[in-house]
Structures are given as structure tokens and as C-alpha cells.
Amino acid sequence: MPREFASVGVVGLGTMGAGIAEVFARSGIPVVGVELNDDCIARSRGHIEHSTERALAKDKLDDAAREALLDRITYTTSLEALADVDLVVEAIPEHLDAKTDLFEQLSKITKPDVILASNTSSLSITEIGVHTPRPSKVVGLHFFNPAPVMALVEVVRTVVTEQDVVDDVVALAERIGKSPVVTGDRAGFIANALLFGYLNHAVTMYEQKYATREDLDAAMRFGCGYPMGPLALIDLIGLDTAYEILDSMYHQSRDRRHAPAPILKQMITAGLLGRKTGRGFYTYDAPDSPTVVADALTPDTSSAAANARPVRTVGVVGTGTMATGIVEVLAKAGYDVVLRARSEDKANGVIAKVRKSLDKAVGKGRMSAEDAEATIGRITPAVDFTALADADLVVEAVAEDIDVKREVFTALDAAVKPGAVLATTTSSLPVVECAAATNRPADVIGMHFFNPAQVMKLVEVVSTINTAPDVEATVIDVAAKVRKVPVRCGDRAGFIVNALLFPYLNDAVKMLEAHYAKAADIDTAMKVGCSLPMGPFELLDVVGLDVSLAIQRTLFNEFREAGFSPAPLLEHLVKAGRLGRKTGQGFWDYS
Ligand SMILES: NC(=O)c1ccc[n+]([C@@H]2O[C@H](COP(=O)([O-])OP(=O)(O)OC[C@H]3O[C@@H](n4cnc5c(N)ncnc54)[C@H](O)[C@@H]3O)[C@@H](O)[C@H]2O)c1
């Protein structure tokens, strides 16, 4: 007979515990909440009241249901009140000693067949369990933040957890509307093991002043479709909690990428814990508020456009997917575009593709036939570089081969008027190499669009050590005028997005290779637990395993970071010709 779970206890009603108590109470299960003292109880109660008020405002709850929910939660400072509950979920801070002490006490107070669960994000459930007389009844029950919203729950089994305990907890998770995934006991389980390396990497970029907090966050939102940027997410998680999770992951993995970035400790010591204290990477209008307010680090964008060089005519070099998309985007925004191809046929081929795309937009009522005609009319095909002589900006989008690009830049240097901005769309080559092929390196910059350029909002604006400030301002201004979101970064492999994304994807492959979890569970954990638009294996298959491997190799070669070494499984799949969707087989089969 499955367990009934007539009532549950939650110990620690902070960021996570309060949300967990709300989730159980909302499903009709009475909750006994235990906190340290009356002040903590008042704060927890306020937290749950606010959260349910928001649910009320969003029509996710009515008044009667909210009252009943609040009535189902009792608050106490005494663990003895947990004597009769069927399950205890521990959600106190991420310290092993505190958790083992608590589990020892709980096992003395609670019923013999109670299930003791920890919401730890990274500590060993096995280690917590052995401090009780019944480790077979101990599991991890890892909710995601905010618990009332996020559907994923990782149910963590140890080598001694009884099967019926796992089954009952899985059934309970389903009953409260969550999507459980069962995992083994490894630091970070599935989602955090993959997420925190990425988060720490973003903090390191911020600490190194490689990019601003706004640009790091915008890059991942607009380049990858993530719901939040990494620094805003750490503010939500809590810097102290993030630090402890990274620290315990590091102790298990010994992977330098998990060693908490030093700035985290400094910010924690200064009391900047994130949203819960009203200040972390960003400043909020009040503790526990999601509303960001301007502070001393907020960039002043008012004068940026004033420094830009005037741009009327833009040259595009290339005839591939990116060049075609960029031509369309520029012409649609009203720029005169000179498209330089290696032959007239190729140039006309691009214009035909743009026409087809515009016709589609007209067919769907998104554009008038006159606008489509005017857009096409703004595009001039060319074969000779001299046709670009009067361009104010030239965007190079030829093959991803440095020799080919250098040749183009040498030709542009000879043909284009002085003062023009020369940009490359390279996604992985050093921009400075293109600059070095010219006699005007200060005018050369990276303008990295994402594929499909017509759809993706992000443009990474990559300045080299030589790029002039007004060249950067010009590209930012043009990106904004074509309704993209420009972010600035330095000339390093992977810029922002690929440098943050691909090591995470590679880590997922390594996790699969280690047989820790199945591809489907890993994809689910990242989609449901972190609200990412695609799981890592789905995304790798879309990008192409060969392309992904090449990017990962570039990152490894530039940074020589051991953790960036490409996963052997990725290399094998590429060798076997399983390149993802384009070959019909990758991590998944497409038939
Ligand atoms: N923050 C996240 O995004 C997140 C997500 C999933 C899991 N977790 C895990 O959940 C746990 C709690 O993290 P949090 O972010 O909610 O921390 P938090 O600091 O917001 O809350 C911890 C709460 O526990 C209370 N507390 C401390 N010792 C206690 C004790 N002995 N008895 C009763 N209450 C006690 C504190 O007063 C505080 O309210 C950690 O193990 C963390 O790793 C956190």
C-alpha cells in the first residue's frame, strides 16, 4: 500500500522552504513549518502571504482557496511538533553539519516509518542519511526556485534508499503537480550539476569585466531564449546559497570551474545576497522584490548614439545563410544595402531568397506588398569590391575560415572609403586577425548575429584591443536601429554566448557518458527545472554535433581549461557521422 502523506513537515521556511510549504498546502496537505524563532516565522508567513497574493492577482487562486491554503500551514519553533507527520522536507541552509544534526534530531522525534527528505542542492544525501538510524528512509527531494512555479523535482535515491520510499515520493510529487525525475546521489544532481558551472563562469566573466551584468544577462536571454540571465538568476537563488552549492560541488568534482568565483564571497560578506536582501548583482526596490532599480552600475546609454558615425549604406559580403538574413534585416530597416558576391548568379540567388522571405511575410499579413517591394529595391547586387567604396559600414559574412576572411578584409581595406566601419560576423575566429589584415585596425569590429538573423534578437558587438570607441558606438547604433539587442564583449573565443553555452552542453554529454542519467531525463531536467527552451541534447542536435565539437575545441584551445575538453562521446558521434538533425541521427533519431 502506498503511503498516505496525511501531513508533512517543512524545516526551514526561507527562500525554498516557504515555497515548498505553499506547494503542499495548495494541494490540500496540512503542513507543519518549523523555523528558528518568531522573527523567522513572521518573515516566512509574510513570504507565503505575498506569494499567494500574487497568485490571487494572476487568477491562479481564488480568495477561498487562498484562505484554506494559509489555514493548512501551522508555524512552530519546535521540532517536536513533527512527531506525527508522514514526511519531513528539510530546507535549512546548505551546511552539511547543520543538516546532519537536524536529521539526527528528526529521527528521534518522528514516527519510525516517516520519510526524511532533504532539499539540498548539492550535499550528499548518503552522508546526511547515515546520521540517522534508518538511512533507507532518507531521500533527496530537490525543488527548484521558485517552488510554487517550477515543475521539476529531482528525487534523489542513495544506494540504500528503499524502492517503495522512492516510489511513494515520486507519487507524492506527481500528486502536488510536479514532474519528478529520479537521480543518483551526485553533487548537483542533474540540473544544478549542469547549471552551476555555467553560472559561475558568468560570474567570472563579470568579475574580469569581460562584459557588464546587463550584457551578460541580455546575451543569454536573447541569444539562447533563456528566461533569465545568469546573474539575475543567482540573485534569485541567493548568492550565499549559490556559493555553498558551488563549494560542495567543487569538493566532489575538483573541477576548477566549480570553485566559487572570489567575488561571490566578497559580495556575501558585504551582505549582498541577492533579491532576499534587496541587493546582489542588481539592486531591487525592496528585499524579496523582483523589481530592479537603477544603481551606480547601471549603464548610461543616453550619449551612445551621439558618438556613432553616420550610416546610410551598408555593404554585406557573402551569400550564405547569415549573409542572406543580414541583408534582409538591414534592408527592412531602411538601409541601402550593397550585396557583394563572388558571382552575379550568387548575388541574385540571395536577392531571390530575401524576396521569398518577404513574400511570405506579405502572405501572412505582416508586411505590405509596397514595403516588400521597397525593401527589395534597396538591395544592389555586386561582384566587384569597388562597389562597396561608398559604404559606411561593411558586414563580412563569408565562410568561417581565417584565410578567406583575411583576404576579404584586405580587399575591403583597398576598396572602401576611409572612415567606414568594417565588421565581421565570425562566431569563433579572433576579430583582431581580420583587423590585422587591414591598415585600419581601429575601424574593424565583430558584429555577431545569431541564426536565423531575421528572428534572433541578439548581436554581440566585439571590440578588439584596437577598435575605436566610435566604431563600437556605430555598430551598437545600427544594431539597435535594426531592432536587435546589442551586447558588448571582448575579442575572446566564444564571445559571451558560445563561451557560456557550449561548456554546459559538453558537460551534459559527459554526464550522459558517465551513465549518471538518461538523455531524456537530462533534457527534461533542464527544460522543466530551469525553463530552458530546449534540453542540451535537443539543442546539440539542432546546432550540429560537428559544429558544436569545433566550437568546444576552439574554447579548449584558447582557455586550456581542463573542464572544456570535448567529451569523448561527442567526438565519437561526429566520427560516426551522427551529426544531429541534418544527418537524421545525433543524440536523438529523426525519421
Ligand atoms: N535558493 C535556491 O534557489 C535553492 C533551490 C533548490 C534547493 N535549495 C536548497 O534549499 C535549502 C535552503 O536554501 P534557501 O535558499 O531556502 O536558504 P535560505 O537561507 O533562504 O533559508 C533557510 C531557512 O532555514 C532557517 N533555518 C536555519 N536553521 C534552521 C533550523 N535548524 N531549523 C529550522 N529552520 C532553520 C533559516 O532561518 C532560513 O529561513 C538549501 O539546502 C539549498 O541548497 C535552494
XYZ file of C-alpha atoms and ligand atoms in Angstrom:
635
model
C 0.000 0.000 0.000
C 1.427 3.392 -0.915
C 1.875 5.849 1.942
C -0.892 8.326 2.615
C 1.026 11.514 3.480
C -1.745 12.896 5.665
C 0.561 15.714 6.783
C 4.104 16.873 6.102
C 6.702 18.914 7.942
C 8.976 21.524 6.392
C 12.020 22.620 8.386
C 13.462 25.982 7.367
C 10.992 28.323 5.695
C 13.398 30.535 3.773
C 13.541 31.065 0.003
C 12.828 27.408 -0.698
C 11.056 26.107 2.423
C 8.317 28.744 2.292
C 7.626 27.856 -1.348
C 7.627 24.126 -0.590
C 5.170 24.613 2.291
C 2.939 26.601 -0.072
C 3.042 23.845 -2.702
C 1.956 21.124 -0.254
C -0.731 23.283 1.352
C -2.082 24.198 -2.042
C -2.574 20.502 -2.813
C -4.629 20.063 0.352
C -1.884 18.608 2.527
C -1.533 20.064 6.034
C 1.955 21.418 6.701
C 3.851 21.917 9.937
C 6.510 24.561 9.287
C 9.475 24.841 11.656
C 11.685 27.901 11.898
C 14.377 29.130 14.250
C 12.478 31.875 16.069
C 9.407 34.096 15.970
C 11.027 36.684 13.709
C 11.829 33.996 11.153
C 8.250 32.723 11.400
C 6.890 36.215 10.774
C 9.142 36.571 7.711
C 8.111 33.135 6.365
C 4.439 33.845 6.910
C 4.857 37.156 5.067
C 6.621 35.381 2.235
C 3.784 32.878 1.778
C 1.157 35.603 2.104
C 2.857 37.679 -0.594
C 3.331 34.747 -2.893
C -0.320 33.684 -2.608
C -1.407 37.291 -3.059
C 0.461 37.320 -6.366
C -1.260 34.041 -7.335
C -4.584 35.693 -6.448
C -3.794 38.718 -8.609
C -2.918 36.434 -11.508
C -6.201 34.495 -11.058
C -4.331 31.329 -10.244
C -6.081 31.143 -6.883
C -9.379 32.479 -5.514
C -9.954 34.032 -2.087
C -11.454 30.919 -0.526
C -8.681 28.668 -1.827
C -6.076 31.116 -0.554
C -7.630 31.211 2.915
C -7.791 27.405 3.022
C -4.171 27.194 1.848
C -2.970 29.590 4.554
C -5.008 27.726 7.204
C -3.315 24.453 6.332
C 0.101 25.760 7.404
C 0.959 25.879 11.079
C 4.157 27.524 12.276
C 6.295 26.493 15.189
C 9.811 26.748 16.562
C 9.674 23.247 17.986
C 10.792 20.156 16.099
C 8.625 18.095 18.499
C 5.600 19.267 16.503
C 6.750 16.915 13.734
C 6.006 13.795 15.802
C 3.020 12.760 13.684
C 3.898 13.846 10.153
C 4.500 11.289 7.369
C 7.227 13.202 5.591
C 9.689 15.894 6.611
C 11.318 18.107 3.999
C 14.419 19.870 5.271
C 15.217 23.234 3.672
C 17.709 24.846 6.053
C 20.903 26.465 4.711
C 23.347 24.418 2.670
C 25.693 23.293 5.507
C 26.382 19.620 5.944
C 26.903 19.738 9.722
C 23.667 21.611 10.332
C 21.758 19.194 8.116
C 23.225 16.033 9.696
C 22.494 17.399 13.199
C 18.935 18.105 12.169
C 18.412 14.648 10.654
C 19.777 13.055 13.814
C 17.247 15.005 15.894
C 14.420 14.323 13.451
C 14.984 10.585 13.584
C 14.473 10.681 17.359
C 11.293 12.750 17.203
C 9.425 11.401 14.181
C 7.442 8.185 13.555
C 9.572 5.137 12.643
C 8.310 4.899 9.065
C 8.484 8.629 8.306
C 10.335 9.624 5.167
C 13.050 12.178 5.760
C 13.823 14.281 2.716
C 16.434 16.944 2.118
C 16.006 19.776 -0.337
C 19.784 20.126 -0.567
C 21.046 21.213 -3.957
C 24.478 19.711 -3.737
C 25.235 17.881 -0.478
C 25.397 14.107 -0.301
C 22.075 12.510 0.650
C 24.021 9.380 1.587
C 26.092 11.343 4.075
C 23.010 13.005 5.543
C 21.236 9.625 5.717
C 23.949 7.767 7.615
C 23.452 10.148 10.525
C 20.043 8.619 11.094
C 19.237 5.108 12.313
C 17.235 4.489 9.100
C 19.124 5.704 6.034
C 16.855 3.602 3.830
C 14.059 6.121 4.513
C 16.162 9.135 3.520
C 15.852 10.717 0.080
C 16.614 13.946 -1.663
C 13.568 15.958 -2.702
C 15.037 18.797 -4.655
C 12.597 21.528 -5.618
C 13.501 24.391 -7.915
C 13.197 28.068 -7.241
C 10.503 29.435 -7.067
C 8.997 26.186 -5.790
C 5.344 27.153 -6.448
C 6.168 27.817 -10.108
C 8.861 25.394 -11.198
C 7.570 21.945 -12.090
C 10.729 19.871 -11.776
C 11.506 17.905 -8.633
C 14.629 15.743 -8.502
C 14.040 12.691 -6.320
C 17.485 11.590 -5.203
C 17.998 7.975 -4.208
C 21.071 6.648 -2.462
C 22.371 3.086 -2.704
C 20.358 2.210 0.410
C 17.085 4.081 -0.200
C 14.171 1.592 -0.269
C 12.412 1.332 -3.617
C 8.969 1.901 -2.089
C 10.230 5.108 -0.481
C 11.322 6.361 -3.903
C 8.034 5.235 -5.477
C 5.943 6.907 -2.783
C 7.850 10.166 -3.016
C 7.536 10.142 -6.808
C 3.769 9.573 -6.471
C 3.544 12.404 -3.951
C 5.484 14.750 -6.230
C 3.017 13.955 -9.013
C 0.080 14.500 -6.663
C 1.277 18.035 -5.899
C 1.534 18.753 -9.622
C 5.275 18.382 -10.090
C 7.308 16.469 -12.682
C 9.672 14.174 -10.755
C 12.918 12.809 -12.183
C 14.757 10.131 -10.183
C 18.534 10.611 -9.973
C 21.536 9.144 -8.185
C 23.386 10.886 -5.382
C 25.972 13.105 -7.027
C 26.776 16.737 -6.178
C 24.346 18.969 -8.006
C 22.238 16.003 -9.223
C 21.258 16.666 -12.834
C 20.159 20.264 -13.170
C 22.500 22.062 -10.787
C 25.483 19.973 -11.842
C 24.946 21.403 -15.319
C 23.676 24.832 -14.317
C 26.180 25.968 -11.714
C 29.302 25.599 -13.837
C 27.604 27.967 -16.275
C 26.506 30.402 -13.553
C 29.981 30.508 -12.009
C 31.505 31.067 -15.442
C 29.202 34.069 -15.964
C 30.225 35.464 -12.557
C 33.873 35.057 -13.552
C 33.263 36.976 -16.796
C 31.613 39.731 -14.759
C 34.458 39.748 -12.245
C 37.006 40.024 -15.071
C 34.986 42.921 -16.515
C 34.712 40.972 -19.747
C 31.122 42.176 -20.077
C 28.650 44.104 -17.930
C 25.962 42.367 -15.864
C 23.289 43.759 -18.221
C 25.104 42.490 -21.311
C 25.831 39.043 -19.839
C 22.194 38.607 -18.916
C 20.836 40.001 -22.184
C 23.194 37.751 -24.155
C 21.746 34.571 -22.671
C 18.162 35.790 -22.832
C 18.251 36.998 -26.408
C 20.908 34.650 -27.771
C 19.573 31.424 -26.230
C 15.990 32.239 -25.264
C 16.707 31.698 -21.561
C 14.024 33.179 -19.316
C 16.618 34.919 -17.125
C 20.250 35.853 -17.440
C 22.793 34.103 -15.188
C 23.416 36.998 -12.801
C 19.723 37.757 -12.320
C 19.266 34.032 -11.652
C 21.970 33.989 -8.966
C 20.242 36.958 -7.340
C 17.066 34.856 -7.264
C 18.840 31.758 -5.946
C 20.722 33.763 -3.309
C 24.475 34.389 -3.515
C 25.093 32.581 -0.221
C 23.189 29.521 -1.386
C 24.921 29.608 -4.777
C 28.297 29.823 -3.025
C 27.582 26.802 -0.827
C 26.314 24.763 -3.776
C 29.424 25.557 -5.824
C 31.681 24.889 -2.874
C 30.265 21.441 -2.244
C 30.259 20.653 -5.974
C 33.918 21.659 -6.095
C 34.785 19.382 -3.207
C 33.302 16.468 -5.071
C 34.331 17.282 -8.648
C 37.647 19.090 -8.024
C 36.761 20.897 -11.231
C 38.167 24.432 -11.063
C 35.042 25.680 -12.820
C 33.060 24.853 -9.678
C 35.410 26.769 -7.347
C 33.210 29.744 -6.390
C 34.345 32.943 -8.123
C 36.049 35.090 -5.431
C 33.659 37.989 -5.939
C 30.805 35.840 -4.606
C 32.453 35.619 -1.196
C 33.126 39.370 -1.166
C 29.528 40.197 -2.004
C 28.197 37.738 0.581
C 30.421 39.229 3.271
C 29.095 42.677 2.356
C 25.527 41.397 2.791
C 24.671 41.421 -0.911
C 22.826 38.105 -1.001
C 20.534 38.849 -3.954
C 16.820 39.512 -4.008
C 16.325 38.355 -0.434
C 18.384 41.302 0.886
C 17.322 43.690 -1.883
C 20.809 43.780 -3.410
C 23.049 41.318 -5.179
C 24.381 41.731 -8.702
C 21.446 44.112 -9.173
C 19.643 46.445 -6.791
C 15.928 45.819 -6.059
C 13.346 48.258 -4.770
C 12.933 46.239 -1.544
C 14.106 42.953 -0.026
C 12.344 39.987 -1.666
C 11.150 42.183 -4.545
C 11.741 41.188 -8.182
C 11.795 44.831 -9.334
C 15.251 46.021 -10.373
C 16.057 49.686 -9.819
C 18.923 51.721 -11.269
C 22.121 51.926 -9.261
C 25.693 53.194 -9.703
C 26.486 50.377 -12.136
C 23.519 50.986 -14.425
C 24.962 51.992 -17.805
C 24.234 55.438 -19.132
C 23.096 54.850 -22.712
C 21.921 58.400 -23.372
C 25.058 59.605 -25.192
C 25.921 56.362 -27.035
C 24.152 57.200 -30.309
C 25.710 60.685 -30.359
C 29.171 59.146 -30.762
C 28.127 56.910 -33.663
C 29.393 57.576 -37.196
C 26.538 58.221 -39.647
C 25.494 55.102 -41.590
C 23.342 55.223 -44.703
C 24.723 52.478 -46.953
C 25.772 49.075 -45.676
C 27.790 46.539 -47.639
C 27.339 42.827 -46.979
C 29.951 40.348 -48.219
C 28.859 36.718 -48.595
C 25.940 34.679 -49.871
C 25.332 32.088 -47.153
C 22.577 31.731 -44.536
C 23.903 34.523 -42.338
C 24.618 36.965 -45.176
C 21.115 36.428 -46.579
C 19.491 37.016 -43.200
C 21.580 40.116 -42.513
C 20.795 41.619 -45.935
C 17.076 41.168 -45.226
C 17.290 42.666 -41.736
C 19.250 45.725 -42.925
C 17.106 46.396 -45.993
C 13.900 46.006 -43.992
C 15.138 48.620 -41.526
C 15.648 51.101 -44.376
C 19.377 50.870 -45.089
C 20.657 50.836 -48.656
C 22.443 47.519 -48.978
C 25.171 46.590 -51.450
C 25.480 42.829 -51.551
C 28.858 41.678 -52.786
C 29.010 38.065 -54.029
C 31.651 36.127 -55.944
C 29.349 35.912 -58.985
C 26.260 37.636 -60.302
C 24.304 34.394 -60.045
C 25.108 34.059 -56.374
C 24.117 37.661 -55.676
C 20.820 37.193 -57.482
C 20.297 33.942 -55.551
C 20.471 35.881 -52.258
C 18.049 38.515 -53.522
C 15.660 35.752 -54.622
C 15.796 34.231 -51.130
C 15.130 37.590 -49.493
C 12.217 38.108 -51.897
C 10.782 34.717 -50.968
C 11.035 35.512 -47.265
C 9.382 38.918 -47.757
C 6.611 37.364 -49.910
C 5.917 35.005 -47.048
C 5.626 37.936 -44.648
C 3.266 39.667 -47.093
C 1.214 36.450 -47.371
C 0.865 36.333 -43.599
C -0.188 39.976 -43.471
C 2.957 41.023 -41.571
C 4.165 43.361 -44.312
C 2.547 45.302 -47.131
C 3.408 44.414 -50.747
C 4.689 48.008 -51.234
C 7.066 47.719 -48.267
C 8.333 44.387 -49.573
C 8.978 45.938 -52.998
C 10.727 48.947 -51.456
C 12.876 46.612 -49.329
C 13.995 44.625 -52.368
C 14.600 47.912 -54.184
C 17.138 48.915 -51.519
C 19.379 45.905 -52.288
C 22.034 46.297 -55.002
C 23.926 43.207 -56.145
C 27.651 43.491 -56.869
C 30.643 41.342 -57.718
C 33.447 43.867 -57.543
C 34.677 45.086 -54.160
C 34.826 48.610 -55.601
C 31.002 48.643 -55.483
C 31.443 48.910 -51.696
C 33.562 52.063 -51.987
C 30.856 54.347 -50.587
C 29.543 52.022 -47.885
C 29.555 53.489 -44.357
C 29.592 50.026 -42.806
C 30.518 46.667 -44.343
C 29.481 43.398 -42.732
C 31.545 40.397 -43.770
C 29.721 37.043 -43.577
C 31.795 34.650 -45.690
C 32.998 31.139 -44.753
C 34.322 30.569 -41.210
C 37.923 30.288 -42.395
C 40.504 32.818 -41.272
C 42.433 32.848 -44.577
C 39.250 33.547 -46.537
C 38.243 36.292 -44.102
C 41.689 37.901 -44.127
C 41.551 38.055 -47.919
C 38.172 39.782 -47.760
C 39.434 42.323 -45.217
C 42.493 43.105 -47.329
C 40.195 43.685 -50.301
C 37.867 45.874 -48.211
C 40.820 47.890 -46.966
C 41.778 48.645 -50.568
C 38.254 49.352 -51.817
C 36.154 51.010 -49.102
C 36.333 54.733 -48.292
C 38.268 55.868 -45.222
C 36.155 56.190 -42.088
C 33.903 53.250 -42.930
C 33.363 50.610 -40.263
C 34.454 47.101 -41.273
C 32.677 44.351 -39.319
C 32.952 40.565 -39.283
C 30.168 38.168 -38.251
C 32.613 35.447 -37.227
C 31.367 33.297 -34.369
C 34.661 31.740 -33.387
C 37.665 33.391 -35.074
C 39.624 36.255 -33.492
C 38.316 39.589 -34.800
C 41.787 41.041 -34.350
C 43.067 38.695 -37.099
C 40.673 40.362 -39.541
C 41.796 43.769 -38.279
C 45.437 42.810 -38.795
C 44.738 42.129 -42.469
C 43.966 45.838 -42.934
C 45.820 49.109 -42.452
C 42.952 50.470 -40.361
C 42.575 48.125 -37.400
C 40.791 50.811 -35.339
C 37.840 50.595 -37.775
C 37.450 46.809 -37.529
C 34.965 45.182 -35.147
C 32.911 41.996 -34.654
C 29.169 42.119 -35.294
C 27.987 38.644 -34.403
C 24.409 37.973 -35.466
C 22.632 34.763 -34.465
C 20.945 32.310 -36.776
C 18.316 32.921 -38.150
C 19.319 36.583 -38.262
C 15.766 37.615 -39.162
C 14.469 36.142 -35.901
C 17.198 36.152 -33.254
C 17.393 39.421 -31.356
C 20.966 39.300 -30.147
C 24.025 40.905 -31.728
C 27.366 40.533 -29.959
C 29.495 43.609 -30.595
C 33.096 42.524 -30.286
C 35.782 45.169 -29.868
C 39.430 44.212 -30.290
C 42.272 45.870 -28.429
C 42.469 48.293 -31.404
C 38.801 49.096 -32.050
C 37.962 52.816 -31.754
C 35.142 53.729 -29.323
C 33.096 55.471 -32.043
C 33.281 52.309 -34.181
C 31.722 50.353 -31.325
C 29.104 53.097 -30.880
C 28.301 52.934 -34.619
C 27.688 49.190 -34.615
C 25.594 49.409 -31.450
C 23.536 52.159 -33.039
C 22.959 50.184 -36.254
C 22.081 47.024 -34.274
C 19.513 48.996 -32.284
C 18.102 50.555 -35.480
C 17.538 47.102 -36.982
C 15.685 46.280 -33.731
C 18.282 43.937 -32.292
C 19.693 43.819 -28.780
C 23.419 44.645 -28.927
C 25.731 43.465 -26.159
C 29.401 44.361 -25.851
C 32.214 41.963 -25.152
C 35.908 41.452 -25.731
C 37.613 39.515 -28.504
C 37.821 36.089 -26.851
C 36.836 32.681 -28.165
C 33.092 32.147 -27.934
C 32.400 35.815 -27.069
C 29.657 35.646 -24.428
C 27.009 33.218 -25.609
C 29.041 30.373 -27.056
C 31.588 30.557 -24.245
C 28.810 30.138 -21.685
C 26.636 27.733 -23.673
C 28.942 25.103 -25.144
C 30.807 24.036 -21.996
C 27.390 23.408 -20.429
C 26.311 21.321 -23.442
C 29.619 19.452 -23.296
C 29.077 18.791 -19.575
C 25.694 17.284 -20.389
C 27.383 14.910 -22.848
C 29.902 13.964 -20.153
C 27.053 13.284 -17.714
C 25.378 11.011 -20.256
C 28.672 9.306 -20.975
C 29.106 8.610 -17.243
C 25.680 6.853 -17.236
C 24.522 9.150 -14.457
C 21.230 9.942 -16.177
C 19.455 9.234 -19.440
C 19.380 11.807 -22.247
C 15.603 12.177 -21.851
C 15.915 12.894 -18.103
C 18.709 15.394 -18.667
C 16.709 17.187 -21.377
C 13.638 17.200 -19.110
C 15.567 18.417 -16.068
C 16.943 21.426 -17.939
C 13.664 22.298 -19.625
C 11.386 21.812 -16.650
C 13.832 22.674 -13.855
C 15.484 25.680 -15.454
C 12.815 26.691 -18.025
C 15.308 26.451 -20.867
C 13.663 26.365 -24.293
C 15.419 23.133 -25.279
C 17.244 20.348 -23.495
C 21.014 20.114 -24.139
C 20.743 17.093 -26.449
C 17.899 18.578 -28.451
C 19.958 21.731 -28.877
C 23.167 19.907 -29.812
C 21.226 18.029 -32.488
C 19.882 21.301 -33.897
C 23.257 23.078 -33.886
C 25.004 20.052 -35.365
C 27.427 17.867 -33.429
C 30.323 18.719 -35.765
C 29.774 22.462 -35.301
C 29.417 22.001 -31.536
C 32.606 19.978 -31.354
C 34.500 22.604 -33.363
C 33.316 25.368 -31.005
C 34.201 23.323 -27.944
C 37.671 22.630 -29.356
C 38.187 26.355 -30.011
C 37.226 27.150 -26.429
C 39.513 24.450 -25.080
C 42.428 25.621 -27.226
C 42.015 29.237 -26.207
C 41.477 28.814 -22.475
C 43.261 25.459 -21.899
C 40.673 24.813 -19.219
C 40.686 21.073 -18.473
C 36.922 21.075 -17.946
C 36.442 22.400 -21.511
C 37.995 19.315 -23.118
C 35.470 17.946 -25.602
C 33.513 14.924 -24.339
C 34.841 11.755 -25.998
C 31.258 10.707 -26.757
C 30.810 13.896 -28.801
C 33.964 13.114 -30.773
C 32.786 9.540 -31.397
C 29.371 10.584 -32.623
C 30.948 13.071 -35.029
C 33.371 10.419 -36.295
C 30.444 8.054 -36.814
C 28.683 10.701 -38.901
C 25.867 11.183 -36.409
C 25.780 14.946 -36.648
C 22.260 15.642 -35.407
C 19.148 16.661 -37.304
C 20.993 17.309 -40.538
C 22.020 13.623 -40.823
C 18.817 12.264 -39.261
C 20.649 10.961 -36.211
C 22.508 12.553 -33.334
C 21.648 12.096 -29.688
C 18.104 11.555 -30.902
C 16.833 9.812 -34.018
C 14.865 11.807 -36.599
C 13.000 9.761 -39.107
N 17.732 29.019 -3.282
C 17.553 28.136 -4.245
O 17.390 28.510 -5.426
C 17.505 26.665 -3.928
C 16.915 25.803 -4.864
C 16.784 24.431 -4.537
C 17.291 23.979 -3.328
N 17.897 24.842 -2.454
C 18.375 24.287 -1.180
O 17.383 24.533 -0.206
C 17.982 24.699 1.074
C 17.557 26.032 1.657
O 18.031 27.074 0.824
P 17.341 28.515 0.810
O 17.841 29.202 -0.388
O 15.876 28.368 1.022
O 18.025 29.179 2.113
P 17.504 30.410 2.979
O 18.690 30.944 3.677
O 16.664 31.316 2.173
O 16.525 29.704 4.062
C 16.938 28.856 5.097
C 15.953 28.985 6.255
O 16.229 27.992 7.227
C 16.076 28.552 8.509
N 16.845 27.723 9.430
C 18.184 27.655 9.603
N 18.489 26.705 10.501
C 17.329 26.153 10.898
C 16.989 25.119 11.816
N 17.920 24.473 12.488
N 15.697 24.830 11.986
C 14.731 25.473 11.314
N 14.992 26.457 10.416
C 16.272 26.790 10.215
C 16.569 29.978 8.344
O 16.020 30.803 9.350
C 16.062 30.325 6.950
O 14.777 30.883 6.986
C 19.483 24.573 0.843
O 19.863 23.239 1.092
C 19.634 24.913 -0.620
O 20.769 24.355 -1.204
C 17.980 26.176 -2.735
